[in-house]
Amino acid sequence: MAAVDAVERFVTSASGLGIEVAVRRCPEGTRTAVDAAAAVGCVVGQIVKSLVLMAGDRPVLVLCSGANRVDLVRVGAEFDGDVRMANADEVRAATGFAIGGAPPFGHPAPLPTLIDPDLLGYDEVWAAAGRPDSVFPLSPEALVEGSGARTVEVAL
Ligand code: 5CA
């Protein structure tokens, strides 16, 4: 049996959360927020960076506007233990997907999640859909609902 594509896997997980996603696959690539914004024709601030950080030995997720950088000190104030960026293996273990494709929800187990308030100022944002060439649009409200995120100022 052919392996299930990572995008199909994400779409199925999202559907299980009650969120129907319309994925756009972009041959030019959506690996970075800048690439994704160019591919879909939005501003970079509308791209959701789904960043896995380790708080001690616990993975947490920060949904950050593509226009911003995450301040690890601010994130650290929200969790116990020192906070650092996850490595590639930790991202895959926590989300089920590789760096560049990790989506904001639909993970093997829900992650404690923070969202950058700058994302809430747009009508529509775009997030990774399982692969570094695939993204999907959604409202910030659906993003908060799907991820269970808490709104916290996390930008540098
Ligand atoms: N598809 C795009 C736009 S939705 C995307 O996934 N962007 S992202 O920002 O959410 O994911 C890429 C992030 O992974 C980078 O911002 C960076 O923080 C992290 N990253 C990239 N390479 C590495 C690496 N080698 N080790 C650890 N983290 C990395």
Short mmCIF file of N, CA and C and ligand atoms in Angstrom, two decimals:
data_model
loop_
_atom_site.label_atom_id
_atom_site.label_comp_id
_atom_site.label_asym_id
_atom_site.label_seq_id
_atom_site.Cartn_x
_atom_site.Cartn_y
_atom_site.Cartn_z
N MET A 1 0.86 -1.19 0.00
CA MET A 1 0.00 0.00 0.00
C MET A 1 0.89 1.24 0.00
N ALA A 2 0.56 2.21 -0.81
CA ALA A 2 1.37 3.44 -0.87
C ALA A 2 1.27 4.19 0.46
N ALA A 3 2.38 4.82 0.83
CA ALA A 3 2.37 5.63 2.05
C ALA A 3 1.39 6.79 1.87
N VAL A 4 0.70 7.12 2.95
CA VAL A 4 -0.24 8.24 2.87
C VAL A 4 0.58 9.53 2.85
N ASP A 5 0.28 10.37 1.88
CA ASP A 5 0.95 11.66 1.77
C ASP A 5 0.71 12.48 3.05
N ALA A 6 1.73 13.28 3.42
CA ALA A 6 1.63 14.05 4.66
C ALA A 6 0.47 15.04 4.61
N VAL A 7 0.17 15.56 3.42
CA VAL A 7 -0.97 16.50 3.33
C VAL A 7 -2.28 15.76 3.59
N GLU A 8 -2.42 14.58 3.02
CA GLU A 8 -3.65 13.80 3.28
C GLU A 8 -3.77 13.49 4.77
N ARG A 9 -2.65 13.17 5.37
CA ARG A 9 -2.64 12.86 6.81
C ARG A 9 -3.11 14.08 7.60
N PHE A 10 -2.62 15.27 7.23
CA PHE A 10 -3.04 16.49 7.92
C PHE A 10 -4.52 16.77 7.70
N VAL A 11 -4.97 16.64 6.45
CA VAL A 11 -6.38 16.92 6.14
C VAL A 11 -7.29 16.01 6.98
N THR A 12 -6.91 14.75 7.11
CA THR A 12 -7.70 13.81 7.91
C THR A 12 -7.69 14.20 9.39
N SER A 13 -6.53 14.60 9.90
CA SER A 13 -6.44 15.02 11.31
C SER A 13 -7.29 16.26 11.56
N ALA A 14 -7.21 17.23 10.64
CA ALA A 14 -7.98 18.46 10.79
C ALA A 14 -9.47 18.15 10.77
N SER A 15 -9.86 17.27 9.87
CA SER A 15 -11.27 16.88 9.76
C SER A 15 -11.76 16.27 11.07
N GLY A 16 -10.88 15.51 11.72
CA GLY A 16 -11.22 14.93 13.01
C GLY A 16 -11.46 15.97 14.08
N LEU A 17 -10.89 17.17 13.87
CA LEU A 17 -11.11 18.29 14.81
C LEU A 17 -12.31 19.13 14.37
N GLY A 18 -12.95 18.73 13.28
CA GLY A 18 -14.11 19.47 12.78
C GLY A 18 -13.72 20.63 11.88
N ILE A 19 -12.49 20.63 11.36
CA ILE A 19 -12.03 21.72 10.51
C ILE A 19 -11.76 21.16 9.11
N GLU A 20 -12.51 21.64 8.13
CA GLU A 20 -12.30 21.21 6.74
C GLU A 20 -11.34 22.18 6.10
N VAL A 21 -10.21 21.69 5.61
CA VAL A 21 -9.20 22.57 5.05
C VAL A 21 -9.11 22.38 3.53
N ALA A 22 -8.87 23.49 2.85
CA ALA A 22 -8.67 23.48 1.39
C ALA A 22 -7.20 23.78 1.16
N VAL A 23 -6.44 22.74 0.86
CA VAL A 23 -4.99 22.88 0.76
C VAL A 23 -4.59 23.39 -0.62
N ARG A 24 -3.66 24.33 -0.62
CA ARG A 24 -3.06 24.77 -1.88
C ARG A 24 -1.62 24.25 -1.95
N ARG A 25 -1.35 23.43 -2.95
CA ARG A 25 0.00 22.90 -3.14
C ARG A 25 0.72 23.82 -4.13
N CYS A 26 1.87 24.32 -3.75
CA CYS A 26 2.58 25.34 -4.54
C CYS A 26 3.92 24.78 -5.01
N PRO A 27 4.06 24.49 -6.31
CA PRO A 27 5.31 23.91 -6.81
C PRO A 27 6.52 24.78 -6.51
N GLU A 28 6.31 26.08 -6.37
CA GLU A 28 7.45 26.97 -6.10
C GLU A 28 7.92 26.88 -4.64
N GLY A 29 7.15 26.20 -3.80
CA GLY A 29 7.58 25.96 -2.42
C GLY A 29 7.05 26.99 -1.44
N THR A 30 6.80 26.52 -0.22
CA THR A 30 6.28 27.39 0.86
C THR A 30 7.06 27.10 2.14
N ARG A 31 8.34 26.79 1.98
CA ARG A 31 9.14 26.33 3.12
C ARG A 31 9.30 27.42 4.18
N THR A 32 9.46 28.67 3.73
CA THR A 32 9.59 29.78 4.69
C THR A 32 8.36 30.67 4.57
N ALA A 33 8.18 31.55 5.55
CA ALA A 33 7.05 32.47 5.51
C ALA A 33 7.12 33.38 4.28
N VAL A 34 8.33 33.81 3.92
CA VAL A 34 8.47 34.67 2.74
C VAL A 34 8.09 33.91 1.48
N ASP A 35 8.55 32.67 1.37
CA ASP A 35 8.19 31.84 0.20
C ASP A 35 6.68 31.64 0.14
N ALA A 36 6.09 31.34 1.29
CA ALA A 36 4.65 31.06 1.33
C ALA A 36 3.84 32.29 0.93
N ALA A 37 4.24 33.46 1.43
CA ALA A 37 3.52 34.69 1.09
C ALA A 37 3.60 34.97 -0.41
N ALA A 38 4.79 34.76 -0.98
CA ALA A 38 4.95 34.98 -2.42
C ALA A 38 4.10 33.99 -3.21
N ALA A 39 4.03 32.75 -2.73
CA ALA A 39 3.30 31.71 -3.47
C ALA A 39 1.79 31.96 -3.47
N VAL A 40 1.26 32.42 -2.36
CA VAL A 40 -0.21 32.59 -2.30
C VAL A 40 -0.63 34.03 -2.56
N GLY A 41 0.32 34.97 -2.57
CA GLY A 41 -0.03 36.36 -2.86
C GLY A 41 -0.66 37.08 -1.69
N CYS A 42 -0.12 36.82 -0.50
CA CYS A 42 -0.57 37.58 0.68
C CYS A 42 0.63 38.29 1.27
N VAL A 43 0.41 39.08 2.31
CA VAL A 43 1.55 39.71 2.98
C VAL A 43 2.15 38.70 3.96
N VAL A 44 3.44 38.86 4.23
CA VAL A 44 4.15 37.85 5.04
C VAL A 44 3.57 37.76 6.45
N GLY A 45 2.99 38.86 6.93
CA GLY A 45 2.37 38.85 8.25
C GLY A 45 1.20 37.88 8.35
N GLN A 46 0.60 37.53 7.21
CA GLN A 46 -0.54 36.60 7.20
C GLN A 46 -0.11 35.13 7.24
N ILE A 47 1.19 34.89 7.13
CA ILE A 47 1.66 33.50 7.19
C ILE A 47 1.85 33.10 8.65
N VAL A 48 1.31 31.94 9.00
CA VAL A 48 1.43 31.41 10.36
C VAL A 48 2.69 30.57 10.45
N LYS A 49 3.64 30.99 11.26
CA LYS A 49 4.80 30.14 11.55
C LYS A 49 4.40 29.26 12.73
N SER A 50 4.42 27.95 12.53
CA SER A 50 4.08 27.00 13.60
C SER A 50 5.39 26.48 14.17
N LEU A 51 5.83 27.11 15.26
CA LEU A 51 7.17 26.86 15.78
C LEU A 51 7.11 25.99 17.03
N VAL A 52 7.84 24.89 17.00
CA VAL A 52 7.93 24.02 18.17
C VAL A 52 9.13 24.47 19.01
N LEU A 53 8.88 24.67 20.27
CA LEU A 53 9.94 25.00 21.23
C LEU A 53 9.92 23.96 22.33
N MET A 54 11.06 23.76 22.96
CA MET A 54 11.13 22.86 24.09
C MET A 54 11.19 23.69 25.36
N ALA A 55 10.22 23.47 26.24
CA ALA A 55 10.23 24.10 27.56
C ALA A 55 10.67 23.02 28.53
N GLY A 56 11.96 23.04 28.89
CA GLY A 56 12.52 21.87 29.58
C GLY A 56 12.46 20.71 28.61
N ASP A 57 11.81 19.60 29.01
CA ASP A 57 11.71 18.46 28.09
C ASP A 57 10.32 18.35 27.47
N ARG A 58 9.55 19.44 27.56
CA ARG A 58 8.17 19.41 27.07
C ARG A 58 8.04 20.26 25.80
N PRO A 59 7.51 19.69 24.69
CA PRO A 59 7.32 20.50 23.49
C PRO A 59 6.11 21.43 23.63
N VAL A 60 6.26 22.65 23.18
CA VAL A 60 5.16 23.61 23.14
C VAL A 60 5.15 24.23 21.75
N LEU A 61 4.03 24.84 21.39
CA LEU A 61 3.89 25.40 20.05
C LEU A 61 3.64 26.89 20.15
N VAL A 62 4.31 27.64 19.29
CA VAL A 62 4.04 29.08 19.19
C VAL A 62 3.62 29.37 17.75
N LEU A 63 2.44 29.95 17.60
CA LEU A 63 1.94 30.36 16.28
C LEU A 63 2.26 31.84 16.14
N CYS A 64 3.21 32.12 15.27
CA CYS A 64 3.77 33.47 15.19
C CYS A 64 3.54 34.03 13.80
N SER A 65 3.20 35.30 13.72
CA SER A 65 3.08 35.94 12.41
C SER A 65 4.40 35.84 11.66
N GLY A 66 4.31 35.60 10.36
CA GLY A 66 5.50 35.52 9.52
C GLY A 66 6.31 36.79 9.51
N ALA A 67 5.71 37.90 9.96
CA ALA A 67 6.43 39.17 9.99
C ALA A 67 7.26 39.32 11.26
N ASN A 68 7.05 38.42 12.24
CA ASN A 68 7.67 38.59 13.56
C ASN A 68 8.66 37.47 13.86
N ARG A 69 9.51 37.74 14.84
CA ARG A 69 10.39 36.72 15.41
C ARG A 69 9.98 36.47 16.85
N VAL A 70 10.10 35.21 17.26
CA VAL A 70 9.68 34.85 18.62
C VAL A 70 10.79 35.19 19.63
N ASP A 71 10.37 35.78 20.71
CA ASP A 71 11.27 36.11 21.83
C ASP A 71 11.21 34.95 22.83
N LEU A 72 12.31 34.19 22.91
CA LEU A 72 12.31 33.00 23.78
C LEU A 72 12.12 33.37 25.24
N VAL A 73 12.54 34.56 25.62
CA VAL A 73 12.36 34.98 27.02
C VAL A 73 10.87 35.16 27.31
N ARG A 74 10.16 35.78 26.39
CA ARG A 74 8.71 35.96 26.58
C ARG A 74 7.99 34.62 26.64
N VAL A 75 8.38 33.68 25.77
CA VAL A 75 7.75 32.35 25.81
C VAL A 75 8.10 31.66 27.12
N GLY A 76 9.36 31.81 27.55
CA GLY A 76 9.82 31.19 28.78
C GLY A 76 9.03 31.64 29.99
N ALA A 77 8.53 32.88 29.95
CA ALA A 77 7.75 33.39 31.08
C ALA A 77 6.42 32.66 31.22
N GLU A 78 5.99 31.98 30.15
CA GLU A 78 4.69 31.29 30.15
C GLU A 78 4.77 29.83 30.59
N PHE A 79 6.00 29.29 30.58
CA PHE A 79 6.17 27.86 30.86
C PHE A 79 7.27 27.66 31.89
N ASP A 80 7.26 26.48 32.52
CA ASP A 80 8.35 26.14 33.44
C ASP A 80 9.55 25.67 32.64
N GLY A 81 10.71 26.01 33.11
CA GLY A 81 11.93 25.50 32.49
C GLY A 81 12.46 26.42 31.41
N ASP A 82 13.71 26.21 31.04
CA ASP A 82 14.33 26.99 29.98
C ASP A 82 13.67 26.65 28.65
N VAL A 83 13.54 27.64 27.80
CA VAL A 83 12.91 27.44 26.49
C VAL A 83 13.97 27.58 25.41
N ARG A 84 13.94 26.64 24.47
CA ARG A 84 14.82 26.70 23.30
C ARG A 84 14.04 26.20 22.09
N MET A 85 14.55 26.51 20.88
CA MET A 85 13.94 25.98 19.67
C MET A 85 14.11 24.47 19.65
N ALA A 86 13.10 23.76 19.16
CA ALA A 86 13.20 22.31 18.99
C ALA A 86 14.13 22.00 17.81
N ASN A 87 14.75 20.82 17.85
CA ASN A 87 15.51 20.38 16.68
C ASN A 87 14.58 19.60 15.74
N ALA A 88 15.13 19.18 14.61
CA ALA A 88 14.30 18.55 13.58
C ALA A 88 13.58 17.31 14.10
N ASP A 89 14.30 16.48 14.88
CA ASP A 89 13.68 15.26 15.41
C ASP A 89 12.58 15.59 16.40
N GLU A 90 12.81 16.62 17.20
CA GLU A 90 11.80 17.02 18.19
C GLU A 90 10.55 17.59 17.52
N VAL A 91 10.74 18.32 16.41
CA VAL A 91 9.58 18.85 15.67
C VAL A 91 8.75 17.69 15.13
N ARG A 92 9.42 16.71 14.56
CA ARG A 92 8.69 15.57 13.99
C ARG A 92 7.98 14.77 15.08
N ALA A 93 8.66 14.57 16.21
CA ALA A 93 8.05 13.79 17.29
C ALA A 93 6.82 14.51 17.85
N ALA A 94 6.91 15.84 17.98
CA ALA A 94 5.82 16.59 18.62
C ALA A 94 4.63 16.77 17.70
N THR A 95 4.90 16.96 16.39
CA THR A 95 3.82 17.33 15.46
C THR A 95 3.42 16.20 14.52
N GLY A 96 4.33 15.25 14.31
CA GLY A 96 4.10 14.22 13.29
C GLY A 96 4.51 14.66 11.90
N PHE A 97 5.07 15.88 11.78
CA PHE A 97 5.43 16.42 10.46
C PHE A 97 6.82 17.04 10.53
N ALA A 98 7.44 17.21 9.37
CA ALA A 98 8.81 17.73 9.30
C ALA A 98 8.81 19.26 9.32
N ILE A 99 9.94 19.82 9.73
CA ILE A 99 10.14 21.28 9.68
C ILE A 99 9.77 21.79 8.28
N GLY A 100 9.07 22.90 8.26
CA GLY A 100 8.65 23.48 6.97
C GLY A 100 7.26 23.05 6.57
N GLY A 101 6.80 21.93 7.15
CA GLY A 101 5.45 21.44 6.85
C GLY A 101 4.58 21.32 8.08
N ALA A 102 5.17 21.55 9.25
CA ALA A 102 4.43 21.32 10.50
C ALA A 102 3.21 22.24 10.58
N PRO A 103 2.03 21.67 10.71
CA PRO A 103 0.80 22.46 10.76
C PRO A 103 0.50 22.95 12.19
N PRO A 104 -0.45 23.86 12.33
CA PRO A 104 -0.73 24.46 13.64
C PRO A 104 -1.61 23.59 14.54
N PHE A 105 -2.20 22.55 14.00
CA PHE A 105 -3.00 21.59 14.80
C PHE A 105 -3.04 20.28 14.02
N GLY A 106 -3.71 19.27 14.60
CA GLY A 106 -3.73 17.97 13.95
C GLY A 106 -2.50 17.14 14.31
N HIS A 107 -1.96 17.37 15.50
CA HIS A 107 -0.76 16.66 15.96
C HIS A 107 -1.15 15.38 16.68
N PRO A 108 -0.17 14.48 16.91
CA PRO A 108 -0.50 13.22 17.60
C PRO A 108 -1.15 13.46 18.95
N ALA A 109 -0.69 14.49 19.66
CA ALA A 109 -1.33 14.90 20.92
C ALA A 109 -1.31 16.42 20.93
N PRO A 110 -2.37 17.05 21.45
CA PRO A 110 -2.40 18.51 21.47
C PRO A 110 -1.21 19.08 22.24
N LEU A 111 -0.64 20.17 21.73
CA LEU A 111 0.50 20.82 22.38
C LEU A 111 0.01 22.10 23.06
N PRO A 112 0.58 22.43 24.24
CA PRO A 112 0.30 23.75 24.80
C PRO A 112 0.68 24.79 23.75
N THR A 113 -0.24 25.72 23.45
CA THR A 113 -0.02 26.59 22.28
C THR A 113 -0.29 28.04 22.60
N LEU A 114 0.62 28.90 22.15
CA LEU A 114 0.46 30.35 22.25
C LEU A 114 0.28 30.91 20.84
N ILE A 115 -0.49 32.01 20.73
CA ILE A 115 -0.64 32.67 19.42
C ILE A 115 -0.29 34.14 19.55
N ASP A 116 0.46 34.59 18.57
CA ASP A 116 0.87 35.99 18.42
C ASP A 116 -0.37 36.83 18.08
N PRO A 117 -0.69 37.85 18.89
CA PRO A 117 -1.90 38.65 18.61
C PRO A 117 -1.88 39.32 17.24
N ASP A 118 -0.70 39.53 16.65
CA ASP A 118 -0.67 40.15 15.32
C ASP A 118 -1.42 39.32 14.28
N LEU A 119 -1.50 38.00 14.49
CA LEU A 119 -2.23 37.17 13.52
C LEU A 119 -3.73 37.43 13.58
N LEU A 120 -4.21 37.95 14.70
CA LEU A 120 -5.66 38.13 14.88
C LEU A 120 -6.17 39.36 14.13
N GLY A 121 -5.26 40.16 13.59
CA GLY A 121 -5.66 41.38 12.90
C GLY A 121 -5.99 41.19 11.43
N TYR A 122 -5.88 39.98 10.94
CA TYR A 122 -6.16 39.70 9.51
C TYR A 122 -7.50 38.98 9.38
N ASP A 123 -8.16 39.14 8.23
CA ASP A 123 -9.37 38.37 7.95
C ASP A 123 -9.03 36.91 7.68
N GLU A 124 -7.86 36.69 7.08
CA GLU A 124 -7.47 35.35 6.66
C GLU A 124 -5.97 35.20 6.87
N VAL A 125 -5.57 34.03 7.35
CA VAL A 125 -4.15 33.72 7.46
C VAL A 125 -3.91 32.37 6.78
N TRP A 126 -2.63 32.05 6.54
CA TRP A 126 -2.27 30.81 5.84
C TRP A 126 -1.26 30.06 6.69
N ALA A 127 -1.46 28.74 6.81
CA ALA A 127 -0.57 27.92 7.63
C ALA A 127 -0.10 26.71 6.84
N ALA A 128 0.96 26.08 7.31
CA ALA A 128 1.50 24.88 6.66
C ALA A 128 0.51 23.72 6.80
N ALA A 129 0.48 22.89 5.75
CA ALA A 129 -0.50 21.81 5.67
C ALA A 129 0.15 20.43 5.59
N GLY A 130 1.35 20.29 6.20
CA GLY A 130 1.96 18.96 6.28
C GLY A 130 3.21 18.80 5.45
N ARG A 131 3.35 19.61 4.41
CA ARG A 131 4.54 19.54 3.54
C ARG A 131 5.05 20.95 3.28
N PRO A 132 6.35 21.08 2.97
CA PRO A 132 6.92 22.41 2.73
C PRO A 132 6.55 23.02 1.38
N ASP A 133 5.54 22.43 0.72
CA ASP A 133 5.03 23.07 -0.51
C ASP A 133 3.51 23.22 -0.43
N SER A 134 2.97 23.12 0.78
CA SER A 134 1.51 23.10 0.92
C SER A 134 1.05 23.97 2.09
N VAL A 135 0.06 24.79 1.82
CA VAL A 135 -0.50 25.68 2.84
C VAL A 135 -2.02 25.71 2.70
N PHE A 136 -2.69 26.24 3.70
CA PHE A 136 -4.15 26.36 3.63
C PHE A 136 -4.57 27.65 4.31
N PRO A 137 -5.66 28.26 3.83
CA PRO A 137 -6.16 29.49 4.45
C PRO A 137 -7.17 29.17 5.54
N LEU A 138 -7.22 30.04 6.53
CA LEU A 138 -8.27 29.93 7.55
C LEU A 138 -8.39 31.27 8.26
N SER A 139 -9.49 31.43 8.96
CA SER A 139 -9.67 32.66 9.74
C SER A 139 -8.84 32.54 11.01
N PRO A 140 -8.40 33.67 11.57
CA PRO A 140 -7.70 33.60 12.85
C PRO A 140 -8.55 32.95 13.94
N GLU A 141 -9.87 33.14 13.86
CA GLU A 141 -10.76 32.54 14.86
C GLU A 141 -10.70 31.01 14.78
N ALA A 142 -10.72 30.48 13.55
CA ALA A 142 -10.63 29.03 13.38
C ALA A 142 -9.26 28.52 13.84
N LEU A 143 -8.24 29.33 13.61
CA LEU A 143 -6.89 28.95 14.05
C LEU A 143 -6.83 28.82 15.57
N VAL A 144 -7.42 29.79 16.25
CA VAL A 144 -7.45 29.75 17.72
C VAL A 144 -8.25 28.55 18.20
N GLU A 145 -9.39 28.33 17.56
CA GLU A 145 -10.26 27.23 17.97
C GLU A 145 -9.59 25.87 17.74
N GLY A 146 -9.01 25.71 16.56
CA GLY A 146 -8.40 24.43 16.21
C GLY A 146 -7.19 24.10 17.05
N SER A 147 -6.44 25.12 17.41
CA SER A 147 -5.17 24.91 18.14
C SER A 147 -5.34 25.01 19.65
N GLY A 148 -6.47 25.59 20.09
CA GLY A 148 -6.63 25.83 21.53
C GLY A 148 -5.63 26.85 22.06
N ALA A 149 -5.18 27.75 21.17
CA ALA A 149 -4.10 28.66 21.56
C ALA A 149 -4.56 29.74 22.51
N ARG A 150 -3.62 30.13 23.36
CA ARG A 150 -3.78 31.26 24.26
C ARG A 150 -3.06 32.45 23.62
N THR A 151 -3.71 33.63 23.60
CA THR A 151 -3.10 34.81 22.98
C THR A 151 -2.12 35.45 23.94
N VAL A 152 -0.88 35.51 23.51
CA VAL A 152 0.20 36.07 24.34
C VAL A 152 1.14 36.84 23.42
N GLU A 153 1.60 38.01 23.87
CA GLU A 153 2.64 38.74 23.12
C GLU A 153 3.92 37.93 23.14
N VAL A 154 4.35 37.45 21.99
CA VAL A 154 5.53 36.57 21.95
C VAL A 154 6.63 37.13 21.06
N ALA A 155 6.36 38.26 20.39
CA ALA A 155 7.33 38.75 19.40
C ALA A 155 8.46 39.52 20.06
N LEU A 156 9.62 39.47 19.40
CA LEU A 156 10.77 40.25 19.84
C LEU A 156 10.47 41.73 19.71
N1 5CA B 1 5.86 26.40 5.55
C1 5CA B 1 6.36 27.56 6.25
C2 5CA B 1 5.33 28.67 6.28
S1 5CA B 1 3.78 28.17 6.91
C3 5CA B 1 6.78 27.14 7.63
O1 5CA B 1 6.55 26.02 8.04
N2 5CA B 1 7.41 28.10 8.34
S2 5CA B 1 7.79 27.89 9.87
O2 5CA B 1 8.44 29.13 10.27
O3 5CA B 1 6.66 27.52 10.64
O4 5CA B 1 8.74 26.68 9.95
C4 5CA B 1 10.07 26.80 9.70
C5 5CA B 1 10.77 27.08 11.03
O5 5CA B 1 11.46 25.92 11.41
C6 5CA B 1 11.80 28.18 10.96
O6 5CA B 1 11.24 29.44 11.24
C7 5CA B 1 12.78 27.78 12.03
O7 5CA B 1 12.43 28.32 13.28
C8 5CA B 1 12.61 26.31 12.12
N3 5CA B 1 13.76 25.62 11.54
C9 5CA B 1 14.20 25.64 10.28
N4 5CA B 1 15.31 24.88 10.13
C10 5CA B 1 15.58 24.36 11.35
C11 5CA B 1 16.56 23.46 11.86
N5 5CA B 1 17.51 22.95 11.09
N6 5CA B 1 16.49 23.11 13.16
C12 5CA B 1 15.52 23.59 13.95
N7 5CA B 1 14.56 24.43 13.52
C13 5CA B 1 14.59 24.81 12.25
#
